Structures are given as C-alpha cells and as structure tokens.
PDB file of C-alpha atoms in Angstrom:
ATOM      1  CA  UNK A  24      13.351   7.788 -10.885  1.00 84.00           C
ATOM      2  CA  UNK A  25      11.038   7.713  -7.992  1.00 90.00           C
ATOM      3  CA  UNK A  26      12.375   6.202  -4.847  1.00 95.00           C
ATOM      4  CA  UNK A  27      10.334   4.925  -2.659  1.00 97.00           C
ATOM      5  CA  UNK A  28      10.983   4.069   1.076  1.00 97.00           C
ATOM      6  CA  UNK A  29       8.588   2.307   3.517  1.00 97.00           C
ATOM      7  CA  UNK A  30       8.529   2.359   7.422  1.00 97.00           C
ATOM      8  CA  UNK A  31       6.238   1.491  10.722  1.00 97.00           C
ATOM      9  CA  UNK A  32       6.192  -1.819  10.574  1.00 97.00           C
ATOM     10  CA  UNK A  33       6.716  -4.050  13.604  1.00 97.00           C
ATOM     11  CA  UNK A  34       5.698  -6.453  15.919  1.00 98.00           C
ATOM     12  CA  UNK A  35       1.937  -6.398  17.301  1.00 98.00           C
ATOM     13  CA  UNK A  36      -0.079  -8.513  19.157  1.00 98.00           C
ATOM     14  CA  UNK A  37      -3.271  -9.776  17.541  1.00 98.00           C
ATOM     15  CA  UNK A  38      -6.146  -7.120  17.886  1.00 98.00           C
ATOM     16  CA  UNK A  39      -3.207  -4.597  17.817  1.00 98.00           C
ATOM     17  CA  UNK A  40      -2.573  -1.442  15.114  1.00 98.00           C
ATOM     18  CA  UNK A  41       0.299  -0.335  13.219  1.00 98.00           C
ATOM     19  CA  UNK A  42       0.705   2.566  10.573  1.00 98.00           C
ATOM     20  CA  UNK A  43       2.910   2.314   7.705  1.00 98.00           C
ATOM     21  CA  UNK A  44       4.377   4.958   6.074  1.00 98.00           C
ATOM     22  CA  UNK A  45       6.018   5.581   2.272  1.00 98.00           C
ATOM     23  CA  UNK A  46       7.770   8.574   1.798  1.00 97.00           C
ATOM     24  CA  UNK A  47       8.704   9.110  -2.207  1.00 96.00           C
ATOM     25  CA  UNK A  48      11.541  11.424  -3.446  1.00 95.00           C
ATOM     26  CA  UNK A  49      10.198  13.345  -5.870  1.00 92.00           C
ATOM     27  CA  UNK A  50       7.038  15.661  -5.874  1.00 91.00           C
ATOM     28  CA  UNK A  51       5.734  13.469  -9.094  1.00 89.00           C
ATOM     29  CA  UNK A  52       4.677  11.240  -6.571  1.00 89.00           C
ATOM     30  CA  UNK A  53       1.805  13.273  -6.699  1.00 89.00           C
ATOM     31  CA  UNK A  54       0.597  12.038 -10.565  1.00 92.00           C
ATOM     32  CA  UNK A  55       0.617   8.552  -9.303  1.00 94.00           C
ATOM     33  CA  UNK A  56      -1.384   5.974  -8.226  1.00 96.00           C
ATOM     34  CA  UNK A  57      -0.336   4.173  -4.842  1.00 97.00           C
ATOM     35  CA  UNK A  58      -0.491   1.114  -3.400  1.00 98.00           C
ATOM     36  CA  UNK A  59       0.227  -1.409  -0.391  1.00 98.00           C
ATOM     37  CA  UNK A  60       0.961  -4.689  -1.448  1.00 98.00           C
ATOM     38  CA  UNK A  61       2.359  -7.488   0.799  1.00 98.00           C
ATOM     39  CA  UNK A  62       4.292 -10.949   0.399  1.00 97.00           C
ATOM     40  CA  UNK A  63       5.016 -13.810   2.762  1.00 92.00           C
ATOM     41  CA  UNK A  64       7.258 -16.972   2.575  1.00 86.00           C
ATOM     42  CA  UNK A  65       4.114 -18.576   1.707  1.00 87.00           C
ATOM     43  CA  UNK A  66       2.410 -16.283  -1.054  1.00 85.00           C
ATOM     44  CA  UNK A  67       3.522 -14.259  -3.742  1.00 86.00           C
ATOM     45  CA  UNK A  68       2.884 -10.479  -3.581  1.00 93.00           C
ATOM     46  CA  UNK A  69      -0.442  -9.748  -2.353  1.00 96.00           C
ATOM     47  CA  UNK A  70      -2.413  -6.641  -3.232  1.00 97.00           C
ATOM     48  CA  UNK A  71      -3.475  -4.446  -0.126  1.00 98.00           C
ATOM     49  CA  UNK A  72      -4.802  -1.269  -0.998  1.00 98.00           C
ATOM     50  CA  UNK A  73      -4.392   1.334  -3.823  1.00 97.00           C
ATOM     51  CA  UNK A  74      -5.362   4.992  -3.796  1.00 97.00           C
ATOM     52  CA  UNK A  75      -6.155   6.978  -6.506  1.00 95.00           C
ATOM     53  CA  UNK A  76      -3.815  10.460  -6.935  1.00 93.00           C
ATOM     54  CA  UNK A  77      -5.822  12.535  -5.918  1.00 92.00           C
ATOM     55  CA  UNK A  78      -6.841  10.740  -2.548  1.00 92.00           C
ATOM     56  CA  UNK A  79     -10.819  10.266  -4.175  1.00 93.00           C
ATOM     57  CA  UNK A  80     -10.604   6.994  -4.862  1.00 94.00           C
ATOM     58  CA  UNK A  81      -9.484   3.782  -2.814  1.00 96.00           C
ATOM     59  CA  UNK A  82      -9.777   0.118  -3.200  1.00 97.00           C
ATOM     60  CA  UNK A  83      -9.106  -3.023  -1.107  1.00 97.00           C
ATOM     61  CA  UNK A  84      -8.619  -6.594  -0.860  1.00 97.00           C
ATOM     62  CA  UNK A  85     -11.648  -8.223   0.241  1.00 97.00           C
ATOM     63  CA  UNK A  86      -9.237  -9.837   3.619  1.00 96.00           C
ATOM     64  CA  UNK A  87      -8.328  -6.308   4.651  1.00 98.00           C
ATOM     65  CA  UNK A  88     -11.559  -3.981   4.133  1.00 98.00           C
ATOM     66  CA  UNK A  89     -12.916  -2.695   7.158  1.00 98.00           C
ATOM     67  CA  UNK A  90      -9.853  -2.781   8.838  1.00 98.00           C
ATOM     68  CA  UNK A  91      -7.865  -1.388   6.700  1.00 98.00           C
ATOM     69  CA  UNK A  92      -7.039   2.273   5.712  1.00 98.00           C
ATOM     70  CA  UNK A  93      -5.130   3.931   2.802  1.00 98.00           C
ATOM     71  CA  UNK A  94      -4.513   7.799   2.394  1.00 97.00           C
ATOM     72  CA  UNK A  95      -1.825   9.795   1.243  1.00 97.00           C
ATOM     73  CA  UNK A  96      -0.457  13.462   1.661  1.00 96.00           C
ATOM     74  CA  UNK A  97       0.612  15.080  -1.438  1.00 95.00           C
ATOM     75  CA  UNK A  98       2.351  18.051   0.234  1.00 95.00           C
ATOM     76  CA  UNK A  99       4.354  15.462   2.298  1.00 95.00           C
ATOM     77  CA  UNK A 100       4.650  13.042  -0.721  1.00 96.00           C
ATOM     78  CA  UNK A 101       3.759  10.274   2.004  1.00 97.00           C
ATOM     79  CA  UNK A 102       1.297   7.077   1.664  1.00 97.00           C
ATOM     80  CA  UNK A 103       0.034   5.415   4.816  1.00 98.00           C
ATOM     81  CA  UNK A 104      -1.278   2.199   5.810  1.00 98.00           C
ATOM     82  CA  UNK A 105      -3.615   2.317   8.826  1.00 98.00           C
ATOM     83  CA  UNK A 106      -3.894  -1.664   9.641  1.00 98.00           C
ATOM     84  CA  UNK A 107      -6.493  -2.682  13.011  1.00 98.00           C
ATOM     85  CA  UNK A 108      -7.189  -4.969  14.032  1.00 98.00           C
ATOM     86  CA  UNK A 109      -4.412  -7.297  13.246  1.00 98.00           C
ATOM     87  CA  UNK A 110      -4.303 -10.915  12.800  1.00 97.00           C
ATOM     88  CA  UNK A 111      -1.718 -13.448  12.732  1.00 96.00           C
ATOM     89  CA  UNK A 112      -2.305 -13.948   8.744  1.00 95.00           C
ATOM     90  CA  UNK A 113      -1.625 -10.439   8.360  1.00 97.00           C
ATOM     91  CA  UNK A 114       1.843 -10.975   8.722  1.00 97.00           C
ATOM     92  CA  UNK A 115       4.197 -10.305   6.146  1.00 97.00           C
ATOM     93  CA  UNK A 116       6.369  -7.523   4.655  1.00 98.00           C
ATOM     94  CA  UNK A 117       4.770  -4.722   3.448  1.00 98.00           C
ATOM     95  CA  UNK A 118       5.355  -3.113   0.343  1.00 98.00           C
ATOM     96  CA  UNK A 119       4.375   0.414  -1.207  1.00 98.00           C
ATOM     97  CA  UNK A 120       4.528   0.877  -4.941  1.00 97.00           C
ATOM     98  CA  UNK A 121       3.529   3.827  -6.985  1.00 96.00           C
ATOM     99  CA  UNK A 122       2.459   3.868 -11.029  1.00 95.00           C
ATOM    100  CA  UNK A 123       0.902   6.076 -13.278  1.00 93.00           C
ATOM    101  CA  UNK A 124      -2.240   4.743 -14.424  1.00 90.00           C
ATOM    102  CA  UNK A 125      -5.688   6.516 -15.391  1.00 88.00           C
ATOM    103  CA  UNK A 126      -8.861   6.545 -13.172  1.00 83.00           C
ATOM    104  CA  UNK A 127     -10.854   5.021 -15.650  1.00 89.00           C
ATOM    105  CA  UNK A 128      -8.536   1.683 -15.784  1.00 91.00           C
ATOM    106  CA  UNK A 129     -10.917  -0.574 -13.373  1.00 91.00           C
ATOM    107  CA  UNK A 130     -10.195  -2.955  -9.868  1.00 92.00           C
ATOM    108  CA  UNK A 131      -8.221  -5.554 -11.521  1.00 93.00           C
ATOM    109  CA  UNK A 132      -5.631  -3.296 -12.761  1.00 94.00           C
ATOM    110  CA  UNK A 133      -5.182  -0.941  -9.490  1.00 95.00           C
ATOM    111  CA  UNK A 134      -4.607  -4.474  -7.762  1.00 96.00           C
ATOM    112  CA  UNK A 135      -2.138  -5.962 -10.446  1.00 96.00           C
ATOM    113  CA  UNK A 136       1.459  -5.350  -9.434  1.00 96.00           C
ATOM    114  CA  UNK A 137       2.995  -5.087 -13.057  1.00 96.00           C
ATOM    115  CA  UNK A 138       1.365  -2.229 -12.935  1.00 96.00           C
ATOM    116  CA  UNK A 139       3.476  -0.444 -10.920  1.00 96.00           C
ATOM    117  CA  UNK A 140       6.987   1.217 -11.884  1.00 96.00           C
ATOM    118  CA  UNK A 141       7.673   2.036  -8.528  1.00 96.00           C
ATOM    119  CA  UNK A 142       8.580  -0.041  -5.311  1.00 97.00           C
ATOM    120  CA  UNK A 143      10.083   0.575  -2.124  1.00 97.00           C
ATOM    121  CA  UNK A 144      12.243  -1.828   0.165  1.00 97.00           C
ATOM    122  CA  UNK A 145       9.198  -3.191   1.922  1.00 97.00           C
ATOM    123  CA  UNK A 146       8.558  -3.299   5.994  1.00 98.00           C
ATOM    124  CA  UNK A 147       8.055  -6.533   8.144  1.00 98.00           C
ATOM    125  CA  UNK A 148       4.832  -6.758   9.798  1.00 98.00           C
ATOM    126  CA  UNK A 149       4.581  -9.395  12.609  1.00 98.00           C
ATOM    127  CA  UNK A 150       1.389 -10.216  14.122  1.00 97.00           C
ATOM    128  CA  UNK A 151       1.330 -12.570  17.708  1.00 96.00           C
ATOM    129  CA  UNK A 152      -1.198 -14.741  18.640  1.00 91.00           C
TER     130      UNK A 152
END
C-alpha cells in the first residue's frame, strides 16, 4: 500500500509561487502515474496535472497551463507542483494521487480521479487578493 503524503502549501499573495511536494513510501511509486488534483468548498475534486512515470509525458487543466508545472524524481520518490502565478481561484487543498495506468490510455483518463488507487492527505493552498 502506497502512502502518499503532500506538503508546501500555504498562504500567498496573488502573483505569488508555491511548490508542492508528495513524497510516496514505497519505490513502486516509480510504475505509476501521478497527479495533482484539487477541491474547494465549492467544487468537487478538480484535476491539476498528471505526469506520466517516466517524467515524458505531462498534461494539464486548461485553468492552470502555463503556469503550472508537474515533475517528479524517481530516486527521491517525490512529485512536485510548481504553481505561479497564483490567483485567488486557485485556492483550495491540494491533493497528489498516484495509479497505475498505461501511456496509451488518453487525456480523459489521466484527468479522471477513479483512476487513481492512491491519495495523500491533501495541502491547503490560500491565495490573497
């Protein structure tokens, strides 16, 4: 069973950066696919970001690309979230989540949540105007 635990988050003025960070347990984290997702009060879980295993591969929301940067070290089983600038509707807490899936499975399936076996605690992200 692959724990997964999430950190970096904060509070950040608008235009501002933060990093996340998700450290997994076990060196399997390497097979998997990972992802950010995100969830406010407001919305249900949100896709992010997702990352291929091997680091080729990465794929965004359309409200975060450009701005927004996955990567992940292997050696460090560790998947980051480089967020710039920040806006107010960025907000929320942050969630990483890791599942096995093929690189041949498409968008819509690196950005569905049920696919993922994996999910950490999440981090709050807070965003001033």
């Amino acid at each position: 069973q692959v724990q997964l635990v999430e950190s970096g988050g904060g509070l950040v003025q608008a235009g501002g950066s933060l990093r996340l960070s998700c450290v997994a347990s076990e060196r399997s984290f390497s097979r998997y696919f990972m992802a950010w997702f995100r969830r406010t009060p407001a919305k249900e879980r949100e896709f992010v970001a997702a990352m291929s295993w091997d680091g080729v591969s990465t794929y965004y929301a359309d409200s975060v690309k450009g701005r927004f940067t996955i990567s992940r070290d292997n050696a460090k089983t560790t998947a980051y979230l480089r967020m710039n600038s920040l806006k107010p509707e960025d907000a929320a807490v942050y969630y990483c989540a890791g599942g096995a899936m093929s690189p041949f499975e498409g968008y819509n399936s690196y950005r569905s949540a049920s696919k993922y076996a994996y999910w950490g605690q999440g981090t709050q992200v807070t965003v001033s105007s």
